[in-house]
Amino acid sequence: MTASAAIETVALEDRGLAVTWADGARFTFHPVWLRERAPSEETLDARTGQRKLEAAFLPRDLAVTEARREDEGAVAVGFSDGAAVRFDGRALRAALAPREQVDLVGVKQLWDGALGGFPCYDLAELKQGAPLLGLLDDLARLGCVLIEGVPPEKNGILEFMGLIGNIKLTNWGGVEDVKVDADAFDLTLTNRGLEPHVDNPYRFSTIGYVVLHCLANSFEGGESTIVDGFAVAERLRREDPEAFEALATTPVYFRYQDETTMLENLRSLIGLDSAGRVERVAWSNRTEFVDARPAAELERYYAARARFAELLYADAMTVTFKLQPGQAFILDNYRVLHGRRPFELAGGGNRHMRQGYFDRDMVSSRQKVLRRQYGG
Ligand SMILES: [Fe+2]
């Protein structure tokens, strides 16, 4: 056992349990915190780990009345309500680590156009399990990963998506076509270029991950453009903190509507977590309609938005590549923007993509289960 996990002494303190570890760390655990996670059948269900006991109904003056170090890895604790429980020292020590990542696990590497390209995995190899964890770790790090060896047929992408989990169903269904449609309900279904954007910020539960699969891409043009929204947001924060602040605090309205659907959402273009870190970028010029606000406020907003757009659209921030039939990419729709260059409908070519979505937690769940299995 490492020094950090070896219990040296235990003592009663402030109705709770004071533990000192061999490396000098010391912490006093609250009696209710200990009692409500006691590894006993009356408190936690053995199979699911879910809690059976309601801490709200424990005596308000609950106290630890007895504590005995059994060995360096365990402590026996008695409570004033009669419960007697043995705690694992490793679990107690692990509980002191700050809990920050509930999403995909991994340090993000921010990038710009100099990155040049993204890691690529072969579908046949991903079926082994461990490489799939590699893909998800790269997805956490860079926000975009390529897959090859995906059958360029109608639902050829489902095998890959099934390795991760269930796809997200939307008002359009599951995996849907992205190709030129004379009756386009969305500008995606035309041959115009698409500016960098995230998909569907108008959904109250925004798309977590986008998967785009190429069946044909033989027209001139039609390259994919990928931008790290977090890198751009951090650059804006450094270079123009007032603009960053305006985009992080101005609520913006996103909307999609057709005959049977009305989707709307209100959020800022840059979303921050409680520690002020960039958590989400929402950029979709086609569906954004900022509310009428006082002119001075909008002046500030539009100036900030213009600076943000300049950076998002800059070639220096963009990685460009042309998907080939049998290739696909998966990207983090909270972080990475995607777009495409225009293409010419001439010369008897064809451009046919299919796309599907995942909810956020489906992907992080698969990564965590694989980490449990393969370590990491
Ligand atoms: Fe899109």
Short mmCIF file of C-alpha atoms and ligand atoms in Angstrom, two decimals:
data_model
loop_
_atom_site.label_atom_id
_atom_site.label_comp_id
_atom_site.label_asym_id
_atom_site.label_seq_id
_atom_site.Cartn_x
_atom_site.Cartn_y
_atom_site.Cartn_z
CA MET A 1 0.00 0.00 0.00
CA THR A 2 1.31 3.47 -0.87
CA ALA A 3 2.03 5.89 1.97
CA SER A 4 -0.82 8.12 0.87
CA ALA A 5 -3.36 5.30 1.40
CA ALA A 6 -1.93 3.88 4.67
CA ILE A 7 -3.84 4.98 7.77
CA GLU A 8 -1.55 6.00 10.64
CA THR A 9 -3.96 7.13 13.37
CA VAL A 10 -7.69 7.61 13.92
CA ALA A 11 -9.42 9.71 16.59
CA LEU A 12 -12.83 11.09 17.56
CA GLU A 13 -13.16 14.78 16.74
CA ASP A 14 -16.16 17.17 16.48
CA ARG A 15 -18.60 14.21 16.52
CA GLY A 16 -16.73 12.89 13.45
CA LEU A 17 -13.73 10.75 12.60
CA ALA A 18 -10.25 12.26 12.26
CA VAL A 19 -7.88 10.22 10.10
CA THR A 20 -4.16 10.80 9.66
CA TRP A 21 -2.41 9.05 6.80
CA ALA A 22 1.25 7.98 6.71
CA ASP A 23 2.17 10.81 4.33
CA GLY A 24 0.95 13.38 6.87
CA ALA A 25 -2.45 14.16 5.31
CA ARG A 26 -5.24 14.62 7.87
CA PHE A 27 -8.99 15.02 7.49
CA THR A 28 -12.02 14.97 9.80
CA PHE A 29 -15.02 13.21 8.24
CA HIS A 30 -18.51 14.40 9.17
CA PRO A 31 -20.53 11.68 10.97
CA VAL A 32 -23.49 11.87 8.58
CA TRP A 33 -21.20 11.72 5.51
CA LEU A 34 -19.68 8.52 6.88
CA ARG A 35 -22.95 7.02 8.05
CA GLU A 36 -24.82 7.55 4.75
CA ARG A 37 -22.14 5.74 2.72
CA ALA A 38 -21.47 2.95 5.19
CA PRO A 39 -20.72 -0.22 3.19
CA SER A 40 -23.46 -2.22 4.90
CA GLU A 41 -26.60 -3.86 3.50
CA GLU A 42 -28.92 -1.60 5.57
CA THR A 43 -27.34 1.51 4.04
CA LEU A 44 -26.31 0.59 0.48
CA ASP A 45 -27.75 -2.06 -1.80
CA ALA A 46 -24.99 -4.59 -2.39
CA ARG A 47 -25.75 -5.18 -6.08
CA THR A 48 -26.40 -1.66 -7.37
CA GLY A 49 -24.49 0.38 -4.80
CA GLN A 50 -27.56 2.61 -4.55
CA ARG A 51 -28.52 4.09 -1.19
CA LYS A 52 -31.35 2.66 0.87
CA LEU A 53 -30.96 4.90 3.91
CA GLU A 54 -32.30 8.49 3.90
CA ALA A 55 -29.75 10.67 5.70
CA ALA A 56 -32.37 13.36 6.36
CA PHE A 57 -33.98 11.06 8.93
CA LEU A 58 -30.81 10.22 10.87
CA PRO A 59 -30.57 11.76 14.37
CA ARG A 60 -29.44 15.38 14.01
CA ASP A 61 -26.90 14.84 16.77
CA LEU A 62 -25.46 11.68 15.19
CA ALA A 63 -21.86 11.16 16.29
CA VAL A 64 -18.99 8.76 15.82
CA THR A 65 -18.60 7.16 19.25
CA GLU A 66 -15.88 4.66 18.59
CA ALA A 67 -12.97 4.47 16.13
CA ARG A 68 -10.35 1.78 15.95
CA ARG A 69 -7.56 1.41 13.39
CA GLU A 70 -7.73 -2.25 12.41
CA ASP A 71 -4.64 -2.14 10.23
CA GLU A 72 -3.13 0.37 7.83
CA GLY A 73 -5.92 -0.23 5.35
CA ALA A 74 -9.09 -0.17 7.46
CA VAL A 75 -10.85 1.53 10.34
CA ALA A 76 -13.77 0.20 12.42
CA VAL A 77 -16.28 2.88 13.37
CA GLY A 78 -19.20 2.86 15.80
CA PHE A 79 -22.02 5.43 15.61
CA SER A 80 -24.37 6.83 18.27
CA ASP A 81 -27.36 5.23 16.49
CA GLY A 82 -25.84 1.80 17.10
CA ALA A 83 -24.42 1.22 13.61
CA ALA A 84 -20.99 -0.42 13.46
CA VAL A 85 -19.13 -0.16 10.16
CA ARG A 86 -15.72 -0.97 8.72
CA PHE A 87 -14.34 1.60 6.28
CA ASP A 88 -11.63 1.00 3.69
CA GLY A 89 -8.78 3.49 4.11
CA ARG A 90 -8.20 3.70 0.37
CA ALA A 91 -11.80 4.72 -0.25
CA LEU A 92 -11.65 7.36 2.48
CA ARG A 93 -8.48 8.82 1.03
CA ALA A 94 -9.83 8.75 -2.52
CA ALA A 95 -12.85 10.74 -1.34
CA LEU A 96 -10.57 13.71 -0.61
CA ALA A 97 -9.59 14.15 -4.26
CA PRO A 98 -11.54 16.96 -5.93
CA ARG A 99 -14.32 15.60 -8.10
CA GLU A 100 -14.23 17.66 -11.26
CA GLN A 101 -14.77 15.51 -14.30
CA VAL A 102 -18.16 13.95 -14.75
CA ASP A 103 -17.91 14.28 -18.54
CA LEU A 104 -15.31 12.60 -20.78
CA VAL A 105 -12.14 12.04 -18.77
CA GLY A 106 -8.88 13.54 -20.00
CA VAL A 107 -6.88 16.71 -20.31
CA LYS A 108 -7.91 18.84 -23.27
CA GLN A 109 -5.21 19.82 -25.74
CA LEU A 110 -6.30 23.04 -27.41
CA TRP A 111 -5.23 23.33 -31.04
CA ASP A 112 -5.29 25.52 -34.13
CA GLY A 113 -4.80 24.89 -37.85
CA ALA A 114 -1.19 23.86 -37.29
CA LEU A 115 -2.50 20.59 -35.84
CA GLY A 116 -2.94 19.52 -39.46
CA GLY A 117 -5.17 16.49 -38.89
CA PHE A 118 -6.75 14.13 -36.38
CA PRO A 119 -6.03 10.61 -35.14
CA CYS A 120 -7.63 7.93 -37.32
CA TYR A 121 -8.87 4.48 -36.20
CA ASP A 122 -9.95 1.55 -38.34
CA LEU A 123 -13.41 0.18 -37.59
CA ALA A 124 -12.16 -3.45 -37.64
CA GLU A 125 -9.57 -2.56 -34.99
CA LEU A 126 -12.11 -0.69 -32.81
CA LYS A 127 -14.10 -3.89 -32.29
CA GLN A 128 -11.26 -5.11 -30.04
CA GLY A 129 -12.25 -2.77 -27.18
CA ALA A 130 -8.92 -1.28 -26.13
CA PRO A 131 -8.54 0.78 -29.35
CA LEU A 132 -12.06 2.13 -28.76
CA LEU A 133 -10.84 3.49 -25.43
CA GLY A 134 -7.93 5.08 -27.32
CA LEU A 135 -10.42 6.74 -29.67
CA LEU A 136 -12.53 8.07 -26.78
CA ASP A 137 -9.43 9.35 -24.96
CA ASP A 138 -8.36 11.16 -28.16
CA LEU A 139 -11.90 12.53 -28.46
CA ALA A 140 -11.58 13.91 -24.92
CA ARG A 141 -8.20 15.42 -25.77
CA LEU A 142 -8.84 16.92 -29.21
CA GLY A 143 -12.62 16.90 -29.69
CA CYS A 144 -12.43 15.19 -33.11
CA VAL A 145 -11.35 11.74 -34.31
CA LEU A 146 -11.54 10.03 -37.73
CA ILE A 147 -12.69 6.48 -38.39
CA GLU A 148 -11.98 4.52 -41.56
CA GLY A 149 -13.09 1.17 -42.91
CA VAL A 150 -16.76 2.10 -42.42
CA PRO A 151 -18.85 0.45 -45.18
CA PRO A 152 -19.93 3.28 -47.54
CA GLU A 153 -23.53 2.13 -47.57
CA LYS A 154 -26.77 3.53 -46.20
CA ASN A 155 -26.52 2.47 -42.55
CA GLY A 156 -22.86 1.50 -42.61
CA ILE A 157 -22.13 3.85 -39.71
CA LEU A 158 -24.43 2.01 -37.29
CA GLU A 159 -21.84 -0.65 -36.53
CA PHE A 160 -19.37 2.00 -35.33
CA MET A 161 -22.02 3.89 -33.39
CA GLY A 162 -23.21 0.68 -31.78
CA LEU A 163 -19.75 0.17 -30.29
CA ILE A 164 -20.29 3.35 -28.29
CA GLY A 165 -23.98 3.07 -27.44
CA ASN A 166 -27.46 4.01 -28.53
CA ILE A 167 -27.80 6.87 -30.98
CA LYS A 168 -29.87 9.93 -30.16
CA LEU A 169 -33.23 10.10 -31.88
CA THR A 170 -34.39 13.54 -33.00
CA ASN A 171 -37.36 14.98 -34.87
CA TRP A 172 -35.58 13.79 -38.06
CA GLY A 173 -35.12 10.25 -36.81
CA GLY A 174 -31.78 8.46 -36.26
CA VAL A 175 -29.03 8.45 -38.90
CA GLU A 176 -30.04 10.90 -41.61
CA ASP A 177 -28.88 11.93 -45.08
CA VAL A 178 -26.75 14.99 -45.71
CA LYS A 179 -26.95 15.52 -49.46
CA VAL A 180 -28.33 18.05 -51.88
CA ASP A 181 -32.13 18.08 -51.74
CA ALA A 182 -34.17 20.28 -54.09
CA ASP A 183 -36.73 20.63 -51.27
CA ALA A 184 -34.12 21.40 -48.54
CA PHE A 185 -35.62 21.97 -45.07
CA ASP A 186 -32.16 23.04 -43.88
CA LEU A 187 -29.28 24.80 -45.63
CA THR A 188 -27.14 21.75 -44.86
CA LEU A 189 -29.01 20.03 -47.72
CA THR A 190 -27.70 22.39 -50.41
CA ASN A 191 -24.35 22.75 -52.16
CA ARG A 192 -23.50 26.02 -50.45
CA GLY A 193 -20.51 26.21 -48.15
CA LEU A 194 -21.35 25.99 -44.48
CA GLU A 195 -19.65 28.34 -42.06
CA PRO A 196 -18.21 26.71 -38.94
CA HIS A 197 -21.02 25.86 -36.56
CA VAL A 198 -22.12 23.50 -33.84
CA ASP A 199 -25.18 21.38 -34.53
CA ASN A 200 -28.59 22.17 -33.09
CA PRO A 201 -27.90 24.65 -30.26
CA TYR A 202 -31.66 25.28 -30.45
CA ARG A 203 -32.28 22.00 -28.67
CA PHE A 204 -32.90 22.31 -24.97
CA SER A 205 -30.76 19.20 -24.65
CA THR A 206 -28.11 20.07 -27.22
CA ILE A 207 -26.47 17.38 -29.32
CA GLY A 208 -23.48 15.95 -27.42
CA TYR A 209 -21.52 14.38 -30.30
CA VAL A 210 -21.89 14.46 -34.08
CA VAL A 211 -20.91 11.52 -36.28
CA LEU A 212 -20.60 12.22 -40.02
CA HIS A 213 -20.13 9.30 -42.42
CA CYS A 214 -19.05 9.68 -46.05
CA LEU A 215 -20.64 7.49 -48.73
CA ALA A 216 -19.56 9.59 -51.71
CA ASN A 217 -17.61 12.83 -52.09
CA SER A 218 -16.54 13.14 -55.71
CA PHE A 219 -17.64 16.70 -56.52
CA GLU A 220 -15.01 19.40 -56.72
CA GLY A 221 -14.89 21.02 -53.24
CA GLY A 222 -16.92 19.89 -50.24
CA GLU A 223 -13.97 19.66 -47.84
CA SER A 224 -14.74 19.50 -44.10
CA THR A 225 -13.51 22.37 -41.93
CA ILE A 226 -13.00 21.82 -38.20
CA VAL A 227 -12.27 24.50 -35.57
CA ASP A 228 -11.47 24.14 -31.86
CA GLY A 229 -14.06 26.46 -30.28
CA PHE A 230 -12.40 26.21 -26.87
CA ALA A 231 -9.04 27.32 -28.30
CA VAL A 232 -10.72 30.27 -30.00
CA ALA A 233 -12.66 31.20 -26.85
CA GLU A 234 -9.49 31.09 -24.74
CA ARG A 235 -7.69 33.22 -27.30
CA LEU A 236 -10.53 35.74 -27.17
CA ARG A 237 -10.34 35.74 -23.36
CA ARG A 238 -6.59 36.57 -23.57
CA GLU A 239 -6.78 39.16 -26.34
CA ASP A 240 -10.11 40.84 -25.60
CA PRO A 241 -11.45 40.01 -22.12
CA GLU A 242 -14.38 42.42 -22.47
CA ALA A 243 -15.56 40.69 -25.64
CA PHE A 244 -15.21 37.33 -23.93
CA GLU A 245 -17.28 38.59 -21.00
CA ALA A 246 -19.99 39.92 -23.33
CA LEU A 247 -20.30 36.57 -25.11
CA ALA A 248 -20.30 34.62 -21.86
CA THR A 249 -23.07 36.72 -20.30
CA THR A 250 -25.44 37.71 -23.14
CA PRO A 251 -28.32 35.24 -23.51
CA VAL A 252 -28.93 34.38 -27.15
CA TYR A 253 -32.03 32.75 -28.64
CA PHE A 254 -31.66 29.79 -31.04
CA ARG A 255 -34.60 28.50 -33.05
CA TYR A 256 -35.51 25.80 -35.54
CA GLN A 257 -38.98 25.38 -36.97
CA ASP A 258 -40.79 23.47 -39.67
CA GLU A 259 -44.35 22.23 -40.10
CA THR A 260 -44.20 19.71 -37.29
CA THR A 261 -41.36 20.93 -35.09
CA MET A 262 -40.57 23.96 -32.92
CA LEU A 263 -37.25 23.86 -31.12
CA GLU A 264 -35.89 26.80 -29.14
CA ASN A 265 -33.24 27.44 -26.59
CA LEU A 266 -31.69 30.36 -24.78
CA ARG A 267 -28.00 30.30 -23.96
CA SER A 268 -24.83 32.36 -24.23
CA LEU A 269 -22.41 31.82 -27.12
CA ILE A 270 -19.69 30.92 -24.62
CA GLY A 271 -20.85 28.79 -21.68
CA LEU A 272 -18.74 28.68 -18.51
CA ASP A 273 -18.74 26.22 -15.64
CA SER A 274 -18.88 27.30 -11.99
CA ALA A 275 -15.08 27.74 -11.96
CA GLY A 276 -15.14 30.04 -15.00
CA ARG A 277 -13.75 27.46 -17.44
CA VAL A 278 -15.16 27.29 -20.96
CA GLU A 279 -17.61 24.42 -20.96
CA ARG A 280 -19.49 24.91 -24.21
CA VAL A 281 -19.41 27.01 -27.34
CA ALA A 282 -22.66 27.61 -29.23
CA TRP A 283 -22.26 29.04 -32.71
CA SER A 284 -24.88 28.63 -35.40
CA ASN A 285 -25.39 31.75 -37.44
CA ARG A 286 -28.26 30.15 -39.35
CA THR A 287 -30.39 29.65 -36.25
CA GLU A 288 -29.29 32.45 -33.89
CA PHE A 289 -31.63 35.38 -33.26
CA VAL A 290 -30.48 37.65 -30.46
CA ASP A 291 -33.34 39.39 -28.66
CA ALA A 292 -33.95 43.13 -29.07
CA ARG A 293 -31.88 44.62 -26.25
CA PRO A 294 -30.86 48.21 -25.50
CA ALA A 295 -28.66 49.55 -28.32
CA ALA A 296 -25.57 49.97 -26.14
CA GLU A 297 -25.81 46.35 -25.05
CA LEU A 298 -26.21 45.13 -28.60
CA GLU A 299 -23.35 47.34 -29.76
CA ARG A 300 -21.12 45.60 -27.25
CA TYR A 301 -22.51 42.19 -28.19
CA TYR A 302 -22.09 42.64 -31.95
CA ALA A 303 -18.54 43.95 -31.58
CA ALA A 304 -17.64 40.96 -29.41
CA ARG A 305 -19.37 38.55 -31.78
CA ALA A 306 -17.53 40.03 -34.76
CA ARG A 307 -14.16 39.49 -33.09
CA PHE A 308 -15.15 35.93 -32.15
CA ALA A 309 -16.28 35.23 -35.74
CA GLU A 310 -13.03 36.59 -37.17
CA LEU A 311 -11.13 34.05 -35.10
CA LEU A 312 -13.56 31.17 -35.73
CA TYR A 313 -13.42 31.72 -39.49
CA ALA A 314 -9.65 32.22 -39.67
CA ASP A 315 -7.77 29.69 -41.80
CA ALA A 316 -5.03 29.72 -39.15
CA MET A 317 -7.50 28.22 -36.66
CA THR A 318 -8.99 25.67 -39.08
CA VAL A 319 -8.09 22.09 -39.95
CA THR A 320 -9.37 21.20 -43.44
CA PHE A 321 -9.64 17.73 -44.99
CA LYS A 322 -11.83 15.92 -47.48
CA LEU A 323 -13.67 12.88 -46.16
CA GLN A 324 -13.37 9.90 -48.48
CA PRO A 325 -16.03 7.19 -48.94
CA GLY A 326 -15.70 4.76 -46.03
CA GLN A 327 -14.42 7.44 -43.66
CA ALA A 328 -16.29 9.14 -40.83
CA PHE A 329 -15.57 11.51 -37.99
CA ILE A 330 -16.94 11.90 -34.50
CA LEU A 331 -16.73 15.30 -32.89
CA ASP A 332 -17.49 16.96 -29.59
CA ASN A 333 -20.39 19.29 -30.38
CA TYR A 334 -19.89 21.30 -27.18
CA ARG A 335 -16.35 22.20 -28.19
CA VAL A 336 -15.59 21.74 -31.88
CA LEU A 337 -17.23 23.58 -34.76
CA HIS A 338 -17.56 22.01 -38.18
CA GLY A 339 -18.32 23.39 -41.61
CA ARG A 340 -17.70 22.60 -45.25
CA ARG A 341 -16.40 24.29 -48.34
CA PRO A 342 -18.94 24.78 -51.18
CA PHE A 343 -18.99 22.20 -53.94
CA GLU A 344 -19.84 22.24 -57.64
CA LEU A 345 -22.81 20.22 -58.84
CA ALA A 346 -21.08 19.47 -62.13
CA GLY A 347 -19.22 16.68 -63.84
CA GLY A 348 -21.50 13.82 -62.85
CA GLY A 349 -20.13 13.62 -59.30
CA ASN A 350 -21.93 12.82 -56.09
CA ARG A 351 -21.73 13.95 -52.45
CA HIS A 352 -23.57 11.86 -49.93
CA MET A 353 -23.00 11.97 -46.19
CA ARG A 354 -25.03 10.41 -43.39
CA GLN A 355 -25.00 11.80 -39.91
CA GLY A 356 -26.06 10.65 -36.48
CA TYR A 357 -25.86 11.97 -32.95
CA PHE A 358 -25.07 10.87 -29.43
CA ASP A 359 -26.20 12.35 -26.19
CA ARG A 360 -23.34 13.52 -24.06
CA ASP A 361 -23.53 10.90 -21.34
CA MET A 362 -23.73 7.94 -23.74
CA VAL A 363 -20.17 8.64 -24.87
CA SER A 364 -18.69 9.40 -21.45
CA SER A 365 -20.35 6.28 -20.04
CA ARG A 366 -18.66 4.08 -22.67
CA GLN A 367 -15.28 5.67 -21.92
CA LYS A 368 -15.65 5.11 -18.17
CA VAL A 369 -16.72 1.49 -18.57
CA LEU A 370 -13.75 0.84 -20.89
CA ARG A 371 -11.38 2.53 -18.42
CA ARG A 372 -12.72 0.22 -15.71
CA GLN A 373 -12.01 -2.73 -18.01
CA TYR A 374 -8.65 -1.73 -19.50
CA GLY A 375 -7.37 0.79 -16.94
CA GLY A 376 -6.49 4.36 -17.70
FE FE B 1 -23.63 20.48 -38.99
#
